[in-house]
Short mmCIF file of C-alpha atoms in Angstrom, two decimals:
data_model
loop_
_atom_site.label_atom_id
_atom_site.label_comp_id
_atom_site.label_asym_id
_atom_site.label_seq_id
_atom_site.Cartn_x
_atom_site.Cartn_y
_atom_site.Cartn_z
CA MET T 1 -21.69 143.08 8.06
CA LYS T 2 -18.72 140.76 8.62
CA GLU T 3 -20.85 138.43 10.77
CA LYS T 4 -23.49 138.23 8.03
CA ILE T 5 -20.90 137.23 5.45
CA ILE T 6 -19.45 134.57 7.77
CA LYS T 7 -22.95 133.25 8.52
CA PHE T 8 -23.75 133.14 4.82
CA LEU T 9 -20.54 131.23 4.05
CA ARG T 10 -21.28 128.74 6.83
CA ASP T 11 -24.79 128.26 5.52
CA VAL T 12 -23.69 127.59 1.93
CA PHE T 13 -20.63 125.48 2.81
CA PRO T 14 -22.40 122.07 2.50
CA PHE T 15 -23.76 123.08 -0.91
CA ILE T 16 -20.34 124.24 -2.07
CA ALA T 17 -18.69 121.07 -0.73
CA VAL T 18 -21.05 118.91 -2.80
CA ILE T 19 -20.44 120.95 -5.94
CA VAL T 20 -16.65 120.91 -5.51
CA LEU T 21 -16.48 117.17 -4.78
CA TRP T 22 -18.73 116.41 -7.73
CA ARG T 23 -16.69 118.59 -10.08
CA LEU T 24 -13.38 117.06 -8.95
CA SER T 25 -14.16 113.87 -10.80
CA ILE T 26 -11.07 111.75 -11.47
CA ALA T 27 -11.45 108.21 -12.80
CA PHE T 28 -9.54 106.37 -10.06
CA TRP T 29 -9.80 108.70 -7.04
CA ASN T 30 -13.28 110.16 -7.48
CA PRO T 31 -15.14 108.33 -10.26
CA ALA T 32 -18.16 110.30 -11.45
CA GLY T 33 -17.80 112.62 -8.47
CA ILE T 34 -18.93 109.89 -6.05
CA LEU T 35 -17.19 111.62 -3.12
CA ALA T 36 -20.05 114.12 -3.21
CA ILE T 37 -22.16 111.37 -1.65
CA ILE T 38 -20.37 112.03 1.66
CA PRO T 39 -21.68 115.57 2.28
CA ILE T 40 -24.98 114.54 0.69
CA PHE T 41 -25.39 111.78 3.29
CA TYR T 42 -24.01 113.79 6.20
CA CYS T 43 -26.00 116.97 5.57
CA SER T 44 -29.19 115.06 4.79
CA PHE T 45 -29.28 112.55 7.63
CA VAL T 46 -26.69 113.21 10.33
CA ARG T 47 -26.67 117.01 10.48
CA PRO T 48 -29.73 118.04 8.46
CA VAL T 49 -29.34 121.31 6.59
CA PRO T 50 -32.51 123.22 5.62
CA TRP T 51 -33.41 122.89 1.93
CA PHE T 52 -30.62 120.40 1.36
CA ALA T 53 -32.76 117.40 0.34
CA PRO T 54 -33.80 118.76 -3.09
CA PHE T 55 -30.21 119.79 -3.74
CA ALA T 56 -28.97 116.34 -2.68
CA LEU T 57 -31.51 114.70 -4.95
CA LEU T 58 -30.30 116.79 -7.89
CA PHE T 59 -26.68 115.86 -7.25
CA CYS T 60 -27.51 112.17 -6.83
CA PHE T 61 -29.06 112.43 -10.29
CA LEU T 62 -25.90 114.17 -11.59
CA ILE T 63 -23.75 111.39 -10.11
CA ASP T 64 -26.00 108.93 -11.95
CA TYR T 65 -25.51 110.92 -15.14
CA ARG T 66 -21.72 110.69 -14.88
CA PHE T 67 -21.77 107.03 -13.79
CA ASP T 68 -24.14 106.12 -16.65
CA THR T 69 -26.47 104.51 -14.15
CA LEU T 70 -30.13 105.15 -14.68
CA PHE T 71 -31.34 106.78 -11.42
CA TYR T 72 -29.39 104.29 -9.27
CA TRP T 73 -27.87 106.68 -6.71
CA THR T 74 -31.02 108.80 -6.81
CA ILE T 75 -33.15 105.79 -5.94
CA MET T 76 -30.73 104.67 -3.22
CA TYR T 77 -30.82 108.16 -1.69
CA CYS T 78 -34.64 108.28 -1.83
CA LEU T 79 -34.88 104.76 -0.39
CA PHE T 80 -32.58 105.62 2.52
CA TYR T 81 -34.41 108.93 3.00
CA ALA T 82 -37.69 107.02 3.29
CA ILE T 83 -36.21 104.39 5.62
CA ASN T 84 -34.71 107.12 7.79
CA GLY T 85 -38.06 108.92 7.91
CA PHE T 86 -39.91 105.82 9.12
CA GLN T 87 -37.32 104.55 11.57
CA THR T 88 -37.90 104.82 15.31
CA PHE T 89 -34.91 103.00 16.77
CA PHE T 90 -31.99 105.23 15.79
CA ASP T 91 -31.62 108.98 15.73
CA LEU T 92 -28.81 109.63 13.27
CA THR T 93 -28.31 113.15 14.60
CA ARG T 94 -27.13 111.63 17.91
CA VAL T 95 -24.97 108.76 16.65
CA ASP T 96 -21.26 108.95 17.52
CA LYS T 97 -18.41 109.23 15.03
CA ASN T 98 -20.62 111.20 12.61
CA ALA T 99 -22.60 108.00 11.88
CA ILE T 100 -19.79 106.43 9.87
CA ASN T 101 -21.16 102.94 10.56
CA VAL T 102 -24.54 103.88 9.10
CA PHE T 103 -22.84 105.51 6.11
CA MET T 104 -20.76 102.38 5.54
CA ILE T 105 -23.91 100.25 5.55
CA PHE T 106 -25.65 102.62 3.12
CA PHE T 107 -22.68 102.97 0.78
CA GLY T 108 -21.58 99.33 1.12
CA ILE T 109 -24.97 97.93 0.17
CA ALA T 110 -25.30 100.39 -2.72
CA THR T 111 -21.80 99.62 -4.03
CA PHE T 112 -22.29 95.88 -3.64
CA ILE T 113 -25.56 95.91 -5.58
CA LEU T 114 -23.94 98.05 -8.28
CA SER T 115 -21.02 95.63 -8.58
CA LEU T 116 -23.39 92.67 -8.98
CA LEU T 117 -24.96 94.14 -12.11
CA HIS T 118 -21.94 93.10 -14.20
CA ILE T 119 -20.18 90.60 -12.00
CA ASN T 120 -16.53 89.92 -12.68
CA ILE T 121 -13.37 90.17 -10.63
CA ASP T 122 -12.51 93.61 -12.02
CA ASN T 123 -15.83 95.11 -10.93
CA LEU T 124 -15.64 93.46 -7.51
CA MET T 125 -12.14 94.80 -6.90
CA ARG T 126 -13.21 98.25 -8.07
CA ALA T 127 -16.18 98.11 -5.68
CA VAL T 128 -13.95 97.11 -2.77
CA TRP T 129 -11.52 99.94 -3.56
CA LEU T 130 -14.34 102.47 -3.90
CA PHE T 131 -15.94 101.38 -0.64
CA ALA T 132 -12.64 101.55 1.26
CA TRP T 133 -11.65 104.92 -0.24
CA VAL T 134 -14.99 106.66 0.28
CA SER T 135 -15.37 105.24 3.80
CA THR T 136 -11.88 106.46 4.70
CA LEU T 137 -12.54 109.95 3.37
CA TYR T 138 -15.87 110.15 5.22
CA ILE T 139 -14.14 111.04 8.49
CA PRO T 140 -12.08 114.06 7.32
CA ILE T 141 -14.84 115.46 5.10
CA THR T 142 -17.46 115.28 7.84
CA ALA T 143 -14.98 116.70 10.36
CA LEU T 144 -14.45 119.65 8.03
CA ILE T 145 -18.18 120.24 7.68
CA LYS T 146 -18.63 119.89 11.44
CA GLY T 147 -15.74 122.31 12.04
CA VAL T 148 -17.34 124.96 9.86
CA TYR T 149 -20.51 124.72 11.97
CA ASN T 150 -18.61 124.65 15.27
CA ASP T 151 -19.48 128.23 16.28
CA ARG T 152 -23.23 127.77 15.95
#
């Protein structure tokens, strides 16, 4: 019985991590719950979790709702999901350092495009801060997720 509970908690951990990071929305540190994009990316592309893609799509939409962007993060997720499905050169499940370089490309391009919509120095500085902060937190959050799955 104890093993079943532990297995269940391991299985739902990525889902719980997304919900918690999305709910912990703070204007400067986690605007619109954007930190939830880290487990969404990691559990969708680097360490795929069964039935996670529809959940990730829903939470990308919820991030859009809080950001007041009309399907922006949802479209970026779907676009990267499609690109990842058609690629033949890289296998993200075998990339070192939990694919932080690929995440930085994905998040950097998305943040840059978002900052260009209303270009001014304030938005550019906010985009640089957001990119640096989310990229820095990618390592500990993915290490935590990886550590939960360590016994598998």
